PDB file of C-alpha atoms in Angstrom:
ATOM      1  CA  UNK P 160       9.217  15.677  18.276  1.00 76.00           C
ATOM      2  CA  UNK P 161       7.907  11.945  18.729  1.00 87.00           C
ATOM      3  CA  UNK P 162       6.931   9.705  15.240  1.00 95.00           C
ATOM      4  CA  UNK P 163       3.258   9.582  14.774  1.00 96.00           C
ATOM      5  CA  UNK P 164       3.771   5.746  14.836  1.00 97.00           C
ATOM      6  CA  UNK P 165       6.411   3.987  16.636  1.00 97.00           C
ATOM      7  CA  UNK P 166       7.142   0.219  16.568  1.00 97.00           C
ATOM      8  CA  UNK P 167       9.431  -1.341  18.518  1.00 96.00           C
ATOM      9  CA  UNK P 168      10.278  -5.286  18.078  1.00 96.00           C
ATOM     10  CA  UNK P 169       6.672  -5.577  17.662  1.00 96.00           C
ATOM     11  CA  UNK P 170       5.459  -9.472  17.276  1.00 96.00           C
ATOM     12  CA  UNK P 171       2.069 -11.064  16.919  1.00 95.00           C
ATOM     13  CA  UNK P 172       1.709 -14.796  17.573  1.00 93.00           C
ATOM     14  CA  UNK P 173      -1.730 -16.936  16.840  1.00 90.00           C
ATOM     15  CA  UNK P 174      -2.440 -20.164  18.286  1.00 84.00           C
ATOM     16  CA  UNK P 175      -4.015 -22.470  15.623  1.00 77.00           C
ATOM     17  CA  UNK P 176      -5.735 -25.571  16.227  1.00 73.00           C
ATOM     18  CA  UNK P 177      -4.929 -28.801  14.729  1.00 73.00           C
ATOM     19  CA  UNK P 178      -7.340 -30.898  13.168  1.00 70.00           C
ATOM     20  CA  UNK P 179      -6.550 -34.902  13.093  1.00 68.00           C
ATOM     21  CA  UNK P 180      -9.840 -35.646  11.136  1.00 68.00           C
ATOM     22  CA  UNK P 181     -12.613 -38.390  11.573  1.00 70.00           C
ATOM     23  CA  UNK P 182     -15.100 -38.841  14.478  1.00 67.00           C
ATOM     24  CA  UNK P 183     -12.472 -39.680  17.283  1.00 70.00           C
ATOM     25  CA  UNK P 184      -9.866 -36.865  16.050  1.00 67.00           C
ATOM     26  CA  UNK P 185     -12.964 -34.527  16.417  1.00 68.00           C
ATOM     27  CA  UNK P 186     -13.492 -35.843  19.551  1.00 69.00           C
ATOM     28  CA  UNK P 187     -10.092 -35.270  21.120  1.00 69.00           C
ATOM     29  CA  UNK P 188      -9.900 -31.930  19.483  1.00 68.00           C
ATOM     30  CA  UNK P 189     -12.456 -31.182  21.481  1.00 67.00           C
ATOM     31  CA  UNK P 190     -11.657 -32.238  25.180  1.00 67.00           C
ATOM     32  CA  UNK P 191      -7.827 -32.024  24.359  1.00 70.00           C
ATOM     33  CA  UNK P 192      -7.060 -29.351  21.560  1.00 74.00           C
ATOM     34  CA  UNK P 193      -3.568 -29.616  20.048  1.00 72.00           C
ATOM     35  CA  UNK P 194      -2.594 -26.232  18.805  1.00 75.00           C
ATOM     36  CA  UNK P 195       0.828 -24.570  17.077  1.00 81.00           C
ATOM     37  CA  UNK P 196       1.983 -21.108  17.202  1.00 84.00           C
ATOM     38  CA  UNK P 197       1.846 -19.229  14.030  1.00 86.00           C
ATOM     39  CA  UNK P 198       3.995 -16.130  14.176  1.00 90.00           C
ATOM     40  CA  UNK P 199       2.282 -13.653  11.756  1.00 91.00           C
ATOM     41  CA  UNK P 200       4.390 -10.760  12.604  1.00 94.00           C
ATOM     42  CA  UNK P 201       8.056 -11.085  13.765  1.00 94.00           C
ATOM     43  CA  UNK P 202       9.944  -8.091  15.716  1.00 94.00           C
ATOM     44  CA  UNK P 203       9.247  -5.513  13.390  1.00 96.00           C
ATOM     45  CA  UNK P 204      10.469  -1.873  14.416  1.00 97.00           C
ATOM     46  CA  UNK P 205       9.886   1.193  12.326  1.00 97.00           C
ATOM     47  CA  UNK P 206       9.108   4.930  13.064  1.00 97.00           C
ATOM     48  CA  UNK P 207       6.719   7.037  10.757  1.00 97.00           C
ATOM     49  CA  UNK P 208       6.871  10.674  10.959  1.00 96.00           C
ATOM     50  CA  UNK P 209       3.907  12.771  10.809  1.00 96.00           C
ATOM     51  CA  UNK P 210       2.807  13.789   7.048  1.00 95.00           C
ATOM     52  CA  UNK P 211       4.562  10.650   5.776  1.00 96.00           C
ATOM     53  CA  UNK P 212       3.372   8.562   3.125  1.00 96.00           C
ATOM     54  CA  UNK P 213       4.326   4.611   3.607  1.00 95.00           C
ATOM     55  CA  UNK P 214       3.660   1.787   1.406  1.00 93.00           C
ATOM     56  CA  UNK P 215       3.471  -1.480   3.329  1.00 91.00           C
ATOM     57  CA  UNK P 216       4.244  -4.172   1.078  1.00 86.00           C
ATOM     58  CA  UNK P 217       4.791  -7.875   0.584  1.00 81.00           C
ATOM     59  CA  UNK P 218       3.444 -11.152  -0.522  1.00 78.00           C
ATOM     60  CA  UNK P 219       0.198 -12.928   0.915  1.00 78.00           C
ATOM     61  CA  UNK P 220       0.762 -13.834   4.347  1.00 81.00           C
ATOM     62  CA  UNK P 221       3.389 -11.667   4.981  1.00 83.00           C
ATOM     63  CA  UNK P 222       1.480  -9.989   8.168  1.00 88.00           C
ATOM     64  CA  UNK P 223       0.682  -6.666   6.405  1.00 89.00           C
ATOM     65  CA  UNK P 224      -2.925  -6.941   7.664  1.00 88.00           C
ATOM     66  CA  UNK P 225      -1.958  -8.072  11.070  1.00 92.00           C
ATOM     67  CA  UNK P 226       0.141  -5.218  11.498  1.00 93.00           C
ATOM     68  CA  UNK P 227      -2.283  -2.517  10.436  1.00 92.00           C
ATOM     69  CA  UNK P 228      -5.189  -4.214  12.623  1.00 92.00           C
ATOM     70  CA  UNK P 229      -2.423  -3.845  15.891  1.00 95.00           C
ATOM     71  CA  UNK P 230      -1.787   0.027  14.740  1.00 95.00           C
ATOM     72  CA  UNK P 231      -5.784   0.391  14.383  1.00 93.00           C
ATOM     73  CA  UNK P 232      -6.269  -1.200  18.109  1.00 93.00           C
ATOM     74  CA  UNK P 233      -8.339  -4.390  16.693  1.00 92.00           C
ATOM     75  CA  UNK P 234      -5.477  -6.640  17.585  1.00 93.00           C
ATOM     76  CA  UNK P 235      -3.094  -6.427  20.762  1.00 94.00           C
ATOM     77  CA  UNK P 236       0.647  -7.248  19.803  1.00 95.00           C
ATOM     78  CA  UNK P 237       2.116 -10.328  21.613  1.00 95.00           C
ATOM     79  CA  UNK P 238       5.464  -8.672  22.439  1.00 95.00           C
ATOM     80  CA  UNK P 239       7.213  -5.078  21.651  1.00 95.00           C
ATOM     81  CA  UNK P 240       5.691  -1.923  22.134  1.00 95.00           C
ATOM     82  CA  UNK P 241       3.567  -0.213  19.352  1.00 96.00           C
ATOM     83  CA  UNK P 242       2.714   3.274  19.912  1.00 96.00           C
ATOM     84  CA  UNK P 243       0.053   5.640  17.381  1.00 96.00           C
ATOM     85  CA  UNK P 244      -0.130   9.412  18.375  1.00 95.00           C
ATOM     86  CA  UNK P 245       1.281   8.653  21.609  1.00 94.00           C
ATOM     87  CA  UNK P 246      -1.106   6.230  22.777  1.00 94.00           C
ATOM     88  CA  UNK P 247      -1.008   1.973  22.815  1.00 95.00           C
ATOM     89  CA  UNK P 248      -3.846   1.596  20.355  1.00 94.00           C
ATOM     90  CA  UNK P 249      -5.442  -1.797  21.896  1.00 93.00           C
ATOM     91  CA  UNK P 250      -5.780   0.076  25.357  1.00 93.00           C
ATOM     92  CA  UNK P 251      -6.975   3.543  23.988  1.00 93.00           C
ATOM     93  CA  UNK P 252      -9.125   2.432  21.050  1.00 91.00           C
ATOM     94  CA  UNK P 253     -11.817   5.153  21.558  1.00 90.00           C
ATOM     95  CA  UNK P 254      -9.373   7.858  21.761  1.00 92.00           C
ATOM     96  CA  UNK P 255      -7.131   6.328  19.106  1.00 92.00           C
ATOM     97  CA  UNK P 256     -10.191   6.120  16.672  1.00 91.00           C
ATOM     98  CA  UNK P 257     -11.151   9.739  16.899  1.00 92.00           C
ATOM     99  CA  UNK P 258      -7.764  10.719  15.228  1.00 95.00           C
ATOM    100  CA  UNK P 259      -7.238   7.759  12.644  1.00 95.00           C
ATOM    101  CA  UNK P 260      -9.365   6.642   9.645  1.00 94.00           C
ATOM    102  CA  UNK P 261      -9.598   3.155   8.284  1.00 93.00           C
ATOM    103  CA  UNK P 262     -10.581   1.960   4.919  1.00 91.00           C
ATOM    104  CA  UNK P 263     -10.565  -1.844   4.181  1.00 83.00           C
ATOM    105  CA  UNK P 264     -10.794  -2.789   0.287  1.00 69.00           C
ATOM    106  CA  UNK P 265     -12.897  -5.694   1.348  1.00 70.00           C
ATOM    107  CA  UNK P 266     -14.992  -4.551   4.157  1.00 77.00           C
ATOM    108  CA  UNK P 267     -17.499  -1.764   4.280  1.00 84.00           C
ATOM    109  CA  UNK P 268     -18.245   1.024   6.818  1.00 87.00           C
ATOM    110  CA  UNK P 269     -21.308   2.258   4.524  1.00 91.00           C
ATOM    111  CA  UNK P 270     -24.651   1.467   5.467  1.00 90.00           C
ATOM    112  CA  UNK P 271     -25.891  -0.829   2.551  1.00 90.00           C
ATOM    113  CA  UNK P 272     -29.425   0.031   1.888  1.00 92.00           C
ATOM    114  CA  UNK P 273     -29.077   3.825   2.768  1.00 92.00           C
ATOM    115  CA  UNK P 274     -28.471   6.779   0.551  1.00 95.00           C
ATOM    116  CA  UNK P 275     -24.793   7.804   0.982  1.00 95.00           C
ATOM    117  CA  UNK P 276     -25.655  11.042   2.360  1.00 94.00           C
ATOM    118  CA  UNK P 277     -27.267   9.198   5.453  1.00 95.00           C
ATOM    119  CA  UNK P 278     -24.246   7.003   5.718  1.00 94.00           C
ATOM    120  CA  UNK P 279     -22.022  10.375   6.185  1.00 95.00           C
ATOM    121  CA  UNK P 280     -24.709  11.977   8.700  1.00 94.00           C
ATOM    122  CA  UNK P 281     -24.349   8.724  10.904  1.00 93.00           C
ATOM    123  CA  UNK P 282     -20.636   9.014  10.596  1.00 92.00           C
ATOM    124  CA  UNK P 283     -21.312  12.834  12.215  1.00 94.00           C
ATOM    125  CA  UNK P 284     -23.037  11.149  14.945  1.00 93.00           C
ATOM    126  CA  UNK P 285     -20.374   8.947  15.615  1.00 91.00           C
ATOM    127  CA  UNK P 286     -17.437  11.224  15.701  1.00 92.00           C
ATOM    128  CA  UNK P 287     -19.632  13.957  17.557  1.00 93.00           C
ATOM    129  CA  UNK P 288     -18.810  16.249  14.667  1.00 94.00           C
ATOM    130  CA  UNK P 289     -20.472  20.012  14.984  1.00 95.00           C
ATOM    131  CA  UNK P 290     -22.500  20.372  12.435  1.00 94.00           C
ATOM    132  CA  UNK P 291     -20.770  23.505  10.829  1.00 95.00           C
ATOM    133  CA  UNK P 292     -17.531  21.142  10.744  1.00 94.00           C
ATOM    134  CA  UNK P 293     -19.323  18.153   9.349  1.00 95.00           C
ATOM    135  CA  UNK P 294     -20.815  20.117   6.421  1.00 95.00           C
ATOM    136  CA  UNK P 295     -17.674  21.824   5.453  1.00 95.00           C
ATOM    137  CA  UNK P 296     -15.707  18.370   5.415  1.00 94.00           C
ATOM    138  CA  UNK P 297     -18.466  16.794   3.728  1.00 94.00           C
ATOM    139  CA  UNK P 298     -18.818  19.516   0.697  1.00 95.00           C
ATOM    140  CA  UNK P 299     -14.965  19.188   0.387  1.00 93.00           C
ATOM    141  CA  UNK P 300     -14.902  15.556   0.287  1.00 94.00           C
ATOM    142  CA  UNK P 301     -17.898  15.602  -2.194  1.00 94.00           C
ATOM    143  CA  UNK P 302     -15.920  17.813  -4.618  1.00 93.00           C
ATOM    144  CA  UNK P 303     -12.492  16.304  -4.285  1.00 91.00           C
ATOM    145  CA  UNK P 304     -13.715  12.849  -4.898  1.00 91.00           C
ATOM    146  CA  UNK P 305     -16.425  13.762  -7.328  1.00 91.00           C
ATOM    147  CA  UNK P 306     -19.472  12.502  -5.431  1.00 94.00           C
ATOM    148  CA  UNK P 307     -22.314  14.804  -6.217  1.00 93.00           C
ATOM    149  CA  UNK P 308     -23.772  12.559  -8.955  1.00 93.00           C
ATOM    150  CA  UNK P 309     -24.632   9.517  -6.464  1.00 95.00           C
ATOM    151  CA  UNK P 310     -24.705  10.986  -2.983  1.00 95.00           C
ATOM    152  CA  UNK P 311     -28.362  10.485  -2.636  1.00 94.00           C
ATOM    153  CA  UNK P 312     -28.375   7.222  -4.240  1.00 95.00           C
ATOM    154  CA  UNK P 313     -28.506   3.927  -1.877  1.00 95.00           C
ATOM    155  CA  UNK P 314     -25.057   2.362  -1.319  1.00 93.00           C
ATOM    156  CA  UNK P 315     -26.323  -1.175  -3.007  1.00 93.00           C
ATOM    157  CA  UNK P 316     -26.575   0.771  -6.311  1.00 95.00           C
ATOM    158  CA  UNK P 317     -22.998   1.633  -6.487  1.00 93.00           C
ATOM    159  CA  UNK P 318     -20.317   0.739  -8.611  1.00 91.00           C
ATOM    160  CA  UNK P 319     -17.396  -0.661  -6.976  1.00 88.00           C
ATOM    161  CA  UNK P 320     -15.328   2.380  -7.970  1.00 88.00           C
ATOM    162  CA  UNK P 321     -18.038   4.689  -6.312  1.00 91.00           C
ATOM    163  CA  UNK P 322     -18.371   2.870  -3.229  1.00 92.00           C
ATOM    164  CA  UNK P 323     -14.446   3.043  -3.202  1.00 90.00           C
ATOM    165  CA  UNK P 324     -14.527   6.658  -3.276  1.00 92.00           C
ATOM    166  CA  UNK P 325     -17.523   7.272  -0.813  1.00 94.00           C
ATOM    167  CA  UNK P 326     -15.588   4.643   1.579  1.00 93.00           C
ATOM    168  CA  UNK P 327     -12.538   6.803   1.565  1.00 93.00           C
ATOM    169  CA  UNK P 328     -14.538  10.214   2.030  1.00 94.00           C
ATOM    170  CA  UNK P 329     -15.990   8.314   5.081  1.00 94.00           C
ATOM    171  CA  UNK P 330     -12.918   7.604   6.842  1.00 94.00           C
ATOM    172  CA  UNK P 331     -11.677  11.615   6.153  1.00 95.00           C
ATOM    173  CA  UNK P 332     -15.028  13.208   7.124  1.00 94.00           C
ATOM    174  CA  UNK P 333     -13.482  13.705  11.047  1.00 94.00           C
ATOM    175  CA  UNK P 334     -10.060  14.910   9.458  1.00 94.00           C
ATOM    176  CA  UNK P 335      -8.186  12.190  10.905  1.00 95.00           C
ATOM    177  CA  UNK P 336      -4.300  12.519  11.491  1.00 96.00           C
ATOM    178  CA  UNK P 337      -3.877   9.253  10.164  1.00 97.00           C
ATOM    179  CA  UNK P 338      -5.487   7.360   7.159  1.00 96.00           C
ATOM    180  CA  UNK P 339      -4.651   3.497   7.125  1.00 95.00           C
ATOM    181  CA  UNK P 340      -5.660   1.943   4.039  1.00 92.00           C
ATOM    182  CA  UNK P 341      -5.649  -1.801   3.403  1.00 86.00           C
ATOM    183  CA  UNK P 342      -5.938  -2.844  -0.288  1.00 84.00           C
ATOM    184  CA  UNK P 343      -7.991   0.049  -1.076  1.00 85.00           C
ATOM    185  CA  UNK P 344      -7.793  -0.269  -4.809  1.00 83.00           C
ATOM    186  CA  UNK P 345      -8.613  -4.028  -5.286  1.00 80.00           C
ATOM    187  CA  UNK P 346     -10.912  -5.085  -8.139  1.00 80.00           C
ATOM    188  CA  UNK P 347     -11.200  -1.141  -9.140  1.00 84.00           C
ATOM    189  CA  UNK P 348     -10.779  -0.492 -12.901  1.00 83.00           C
ATOM    190  CA  UNK P 349      -8.075   1.677 -14.326  1.00 85.00           C
ATOM    191  CA  UNK P 350     -10.087   5.108 -14.239  1.00 85.00           C
ATOM    192  CA  UNK P 351     -11.179   4.392 -10.474  1.00 86.00           C
ATOM    193  CA  UNK P 352      -7.901   3.516  -9.583  1.00 88.00           C
ATOM    194  CA  UNK P 353      -6.072   6.638 -10.925  1.00 88.00           C
ATOM    195  CA  UNK P 354      -9.040   8.871  -9.254  1.00 88.00           C
ATOM    196  CA  UNK P 355      -8.478   7.164  -6.067  1.00 89.00           C
ATOM    197  CA  UNK P 356      -4.246   7.228  -6.269  1.00 90.00           C
ATOM    198  CA  UNK P 357      -4.663  11.107  -7.450  1.00 91.00           C
ATOM    199  CA  UNK P 358      -6.810  11.901  -4.245  1.00 92.00           C
ATOM    200  CA  UNK P 359      -4.906  10.282  -1.679  1.00 93.00           C
ATOM    201  CA  UNK P 360      -1.519  12.176  -2.935  1.00 93.00           C
ATOM    202  CA  UNK P 361      -3.320  15.051  -2.770  1.00 93.00           C
ATOM    203  CA  UNK P 362      -4.193  14.909   0.881  1.00 94.00           C
ATOM    204  CA  UNK P 363      -0.911  13.641   2.053  1.00 94.00           C
ATOM    205  CA  UNK P 364       0.467  16.982   0.073  1.00 93.00           C
ATOM    206  CA  UNK P 365      -2.247  19.360   0.820  1.00 92.00           C
ATOM    207  CA  UNK P 366      -3.522  18.411   4.383  1.00 91.00           C
ATOM    208  CA  UNK P 367      -0.080  16.605   5.670  1.00 93.00           C
ATOM    209  CA  UNK P 368      -2.475  13.631   6.438  1.00 95.00           C
ATOM    210  CA  UNK P 369      -0.050  10.581   7.039  1.00 97.00           C
ATOM    211  CA  UNK P 370      -1.169   7.441   4.909  1.00 96.00           C
ATOM    212  CA  UNK P 371      -0.318   4.124   5.309  1.00 96.00           C
ATOM    213  CA  UNK P 372      -0.963   1.935   2.568  1.00 93.00           C
ATOM    214  CA  UNK P 373      -1.093  -1.788   1.930  1.00 88.00           C
ATOM    215  CA  UNK P 374      -1.627  -2.786  -1.732  1.00 81.00           C
ATOM    216  CA  UNK P 375      -0.820  -5.620  -4.279  1.00 75.00           C
ATOM    217  CA  UNK P 376      -0.952  -3.103  -7.162  1.00 75.00           C
ATOM    218  CA  UNK P 377       2.484  -1.723  -6.931  1.00 74.00           C
ATOM    219  CA  UNK P 378       1.532   1.279  -8.970  1.00 78.00           C
ATOM    220  CA  UNK P 379      -0.136   2.374  -5.707  1.00 83.00           C
ATOM    221  CA  UNK P 380       2.890   2.498  -4.178  1.00 82.00           C
ATOM    222  CA  UNK P 381       4.948   4.295  -6.926  1.00 81.00           C
ATOM    223  CA  UNK P 382       2.490   7.136  -7.564  1.00 86.00           C
ATOM    224  CA  UNK P 383       1.510   7.888  -3.769  1.00 91.00           C
ATOM    225  CA  UNK P 384       4.607   6.615  -1.370  1.00 92.00           C
ATOM    226  CA  UNK P 385       7.929   7.841  -1.486  1.00 91.00           C
ATOM    227  CA  UNK P 386       8.720   5.331   1.314  1.00 93.00           C
ATOM    228  CA  UNK P 387       8.248   1.616   1.485  1.00 91.00           C
ATOM    229  CA  UNK P 388       8.290  -0.699   4.078  1.00 93.00           C
ATOM    230  CA  UNK P 389       8.518  -4.477   2.908  1.00 88.00           C
ATOM    231  CA  UNK P 390       7.902  -7.368   4.750  1.00 89.00           C
ATOM    232  CA  UNK P 391       7.775 -11.213   4.114  1.00 84.00           C
ATOM    233  CA  UNK P 392       7.273 -14.135   6.748  1.00 84.00           C
ATOM    234  CA  UNK P 393       6.608 -11.339   9.210  1.00 89.00           C
ATOM    235  CA  UNK P 394       9.680  -9.878   9.242  1.00 91.00           C
ATOM    236  CA  UNK P 395      11.090  -6.553   8.321  1.00 92.00           C
ATOM    237  CA  UNK P 396      12.988  -6.786   4.874  1.00 88.00           C
ATOM    238  CA  UNK P 397      13.441  -3.401   3.963  1.00 90.00           C
ATOM    239  CA  UNK P 398      12.462   0.306   5.158  1.00 93.00           C
ATOM    240  CA  UNK P 399      13.570   3.373   3.052  1.00 92.00           C
ATOM    241  CA  UNK P 400      12.921   5.156  -0.122  1.00 89.00           C
ATOM    242  CA  UNK P 401      12.086   3.515  -3.406  1.00 77.00           C
ATOM    243  CA  UNK P 402      15.414   3.866  -5.237  1.00 74.00           C
ATOM    244  CA  UNK P 403      17.158   2.609  -2.439  1.00 80.00           C
ATOM    245  CA  UNK P 404      15.002  -0.417  -2.701  1.00 76.00           C
ATOM    246  CA  UNK P 405      15.969  -1.048  -5.955  1.00 69.00           C
ATOM    247  CA  UNK P 406      19.698  -0.794  -5.139  1.00 71.00           C
ATOM    248  CA  UNK P 407      19.356  -3.118  -2.069  1.00 74.00           C
ATOM    249  CA  UNK P 408      17.456  -5.777  -4.046  1.00 71.00           C
ATOM    250  CA  UNK P 409      19.663  -5.480  -7.118  1.00 63.00           C
ATOM    251  CA  UNK P 410      17.247  -4.894  -9.647  1.00 66.00           C
ATOM    252  CA  UNK P 411      18.962  -3.358 -12.915  1.00 75.00           C
ATOM    253  CA  UNK P 412      17.908  -0.292 -15.193  1.00 79.00           C
ATOM    254  CA  UNK P 413      17.327  -1.585 -18.882  1.00 84.00           C
ATOM    255  CA  UNK P 414      18.304   0.128 -22.030  1.00 88.00           C
ATOM    256  CA  UNK P 415      16.588  -0.044 -25.296  1.00 91.00           C
ATOM    257  CA  UNK P 416      18.324   1.397 -28.367  1.00 91.00           C
ATOM    258  CA  UNK P 417      16.324   1.207 -32.013  1.00 92.00           C
ATOM    259  CA  UNK P 418      18.488   1.446 -34.878  1.00 92.00           C
ATOM    260  CA  UNK P 419      17.087   2.642 -38.867  1.00 91.00           C
ATOM    261  CA  UNK P 420      19.744  -0.203 -40.204  1.00 91.00           C
ATOM    262  CA  UNK P 421      21.294  -2.958 -38.585  1.00 88.00           C
ATOM    263  CA  UNK P 422      24.002  -1.823 -36.216  1.00 85.00           C
ATOM    264  CA  UNK P 423      25.798  -5.188 -35.889  1.00 83.00           C
ATOM    265  CA  UNK P 424      27.205  -6.406 -33.105  1.00 83.00           C
ATOM    266  CA  UNK P 425      27.296  -3.855 -30.113  1.00 84.00           C
ATOM    267  CA  UNK P 426      29.400  -3.408 -26.746  1.00 81.00           C
ATOM    268  CA  UNK P 427      28.734  -1.067 -24.383  1.00 81.00           C
ATOM    269  CA  UNK P 428      30.762  -0.374 -21.338  1.00 79.00           C
ATOM    270  CA  UNK P 429      29.263  -1.154 -18.280  1.00 75.00           C
ATOM    271  CA  UNK P 430      26.227  -2.814 -19.915  1.00 82.00           C
ATOM    272  CA  UNK P 431      25.275  -6.431 -20.568  1.00 85.00           C
ATOM    273  CA  UNK P 432      23.399  -7.297 -23.736  1.00 88.00           C
ATOM    274  CA  UNK P 433      20.157  -8.777 -23.433  1.00 88.00           C
ATOM    275  CA  UNK P 434      18.280 -11.317 -26.043  1.00 88.00           C
ATOM    276  CA  UNK P 435      17.448  -8.735 -28.834  1.00 85.00           C
ATOM    277  CA  UNK P 436      15.481  -9.156 -32.106  1.00 82.00           C
ATOM    278  CA  UNK P 437      15.648  -6.999 -35.441  1.00 86.00           C
ATOM    279  CA  UNK P 438      16.644  -3.461 -35.339  1.00 90.00           C
ATOM    280  CA  UNK P 439      16.351  -3.175 -31.611  1.00 91.00           C
ATOM    281  CA  UNK P 440      19.223  -3.765 -28.740  1.00 90.00           C
ATOM    282  CA  UNK P 441      18.600  -4.073 -24.975  1.00 90.00           C
ATOM    283  CA  UNK P 442      21.140  -3.922 -22.144  1.00 89.00           C
ATOM    284  CA  UNK P 443      21.156  -3.797 -18.568  1.00 84.00           C
ATOM    285  CA  UNK P 444      22.725  -1.229 -16.966  1.00 83.00           C
ATOM    286  CA  UNK P 445      24.892  -2.155 -13.977  1.00 71.00           C
ATOM    287  CA  UNK P 446      26.112   1.800 -13.010  1.00 64.00           C
ATOM    288  CA  UNK P 447      23.162   3.381 -11.624  1.00 62.00           C
ATOM    289  CA  UNK P 448      25.270   6.752 -11.973  1.00 66.00           C
ATOM    290  CA  UNK P 449      25.178   6.750 -15.691  1.00 72.00           C
ATOM    291  CA  UNK P 450      22.674   9.002 -17.691  1.00 78.00           C
ATOM    292  CA  UNK P 451      21.113   8.112 -20.997  1.00 81.00           C
ATOM    293  CA  UNK P 452      23.165  10.694 -22.703  1.00 83.00           C
ATOM    294  CA  UNK P 453      26.236   9.263 -21.227  1.00 82.00           C
ATOM    295  CA  UNK P 454      25.360   5.933 -22.585  1.00 82.00           C
ATOM    296  CA  UNK P 455      24.318   7.153 -26.079  1.00 83.00           C
ATOM    297  CA  UNK P 456      27.876   8.480 -26.149  1.00 83.00           C
ATOM    298  CA  UNK P 457      29.459   5.221 -25.527  1.00 83.00           C
ATOM    299  CA  UNK P 458      28.036   3.897 -28.988  1.00 85.00           C
ATOM    300  CA  UNK P 459      30.483   3.782 -32.133  1.00 84.00           C
ATOM    301  CA  UNK P 460      30.840   6.659 -34.068  1.00 83.00           C
ATOM    302  CA  UNK P 461      27.955   6.458 -37.088  1.00 83.00           C
ATOM    303  CA  UNK P 462      25.880   3.923 -35.368  1.00 87.00           C
ATOM    304  CA  UNK P 463      22.323   4.450 -37.188  1.00 90.00           C
ATOM    305  CA  UNK P 464      20.549   5.090 -34.117  1.00 90.00           C
ATOM    306  CA  UNK P 465      16.768   6.310 -34.370  1.00 91.00           C
ATOM    307  CA  UNK P 466      15.362   6.049 -30.536  1.00 92.00           C
ATOM    308  CA  UNK P 467      17.076   5.457 -26.998  1.00 89.00           C
ATOM    309  CA  UNK P 468      14.838   4.960 -23.854  1.00 88.00           C
ATOM    310  CA  UNK P 469      16.311   4.065 -20.376  1.00 83.00           C
ATOM    311  CA  UNK P 470      13.759   2.179 -18.169  1.00 80.00           C
ATOM    312  CA  UNK P 471      14.038   2.739 -14.395  1.00 71.00           C
ATOM    313  CA  UNK P 472      13.055  -0.938 -12.506  1.00 70.00           C
ATOM    314  CA  UNK P 473       9.375  -0.951 -10.914  1.00 64.00           C
ATOM    315  CA  UNK P 474       8.766  -2.172  -7.809  1.00 66.00           C
ATOM    316  CA  UNK P 475       7.204  -5.647  -9.052  1.00 64.00           C
ATOM    317  CA  UNK P 476      10.726  -6.291 -10.941  1.00 69.00           C
ATOM    318  CA  UNK P 477      12.328  -5.329  -8.013  1.00 70.00           C
ATOM    319  CA  UNK P 478      10.288  -7.933  -5.635  1.00 70.00           C
ATOM    320  CA  UNK P 479      10.604 -10.646  -8.368  1.00 68.00           C
ATOM    321  CA  UNK P 480      14.556 -10.139  -8.502  1.00 68.00           C
ATOM    322  CA  UNK P 481      14.778 -10.641  -4.459  1.00 67.00           C
ATOM    323  CA  UNK P 482      12.232 -13.840  -4.740  1.00 65.00           C
ATOM    324  CA  UNK P 483      14.243 -15.131  -7.588  1.00 63.00           C
ATOM    325  CA  UNK P 484      17.691 -14.929  -5.618  1.00 59.00           C
ATOM    326  CA  UNK P 485      16.090 -16.227  -2.615  1.00 60.00           C
ATOM    327  CA  UNK P 486      15.132 -19.514  -4.816  1.00 54.00           C
ATOM    328  CA  UNK P 487      18.207 -19.929  -6.577  1.00 52.00           C
TER     329      UNK P 487
END
């Protein structure tokens, strides 16, 4: 079965006008504009299978939103080939739109002055959904995202967290095969983020909806997406599972040991001591295969150990390690 999304050496180049300043410069720019190429996406290739949840990660200006816009048919690639659901998105935008859902964290598809329920009803007409299918889908979204208490309230009166839940429900009413989310948790509080994350993980698991998620909140990736695509300066840096990302970019696990009395100077095979204070000792672990039990057994006999914790490096630490290595 072919991939649901197939990108092969996709590039996107924009032409940006150069301003020279002053009246004469503005006049020259009007009659003979000077432009430069800005390469937002540079020969990126990947394939995504149906039912996957993939995080698309990178710093500001890395080309994440540009790639999402090409996959949804908003922008055309400058070169390379891009297939979504067996179609070229820019050439078959209407057919593509019927089978995808899109949520942009800073753009709304809800009608500001209308009750939320009316926005849902408009979506029914836009997608030409049979009434029975629409009612069943709406009831499911309302229940899963707890929209009952504000579904008849004008959108302008909703909190940011309520609006984002409504945006996701709106994008899923027509049961799309792929859900694209661009910064869906931006600005949300901790509770609202947790609701959104759990819901997205659930629809991926229960509906097999393919999810493509861009975000700056790395916990979104860790809780929803087993696979990560990482880009920078428009280029692909990494494509694979999260544990492999940590190995690829050299982030290490950390061991924290708490003692009931001063253990003195400690050394552990395969562990590098880190700056520590008081009765706590921290180590960086070079061997990814060693378990916490193995590390504790390596302690000197009689060491007054009271607690031990092994910390796996988070994505943020992995990325920080990568960029520190580049700037060194």
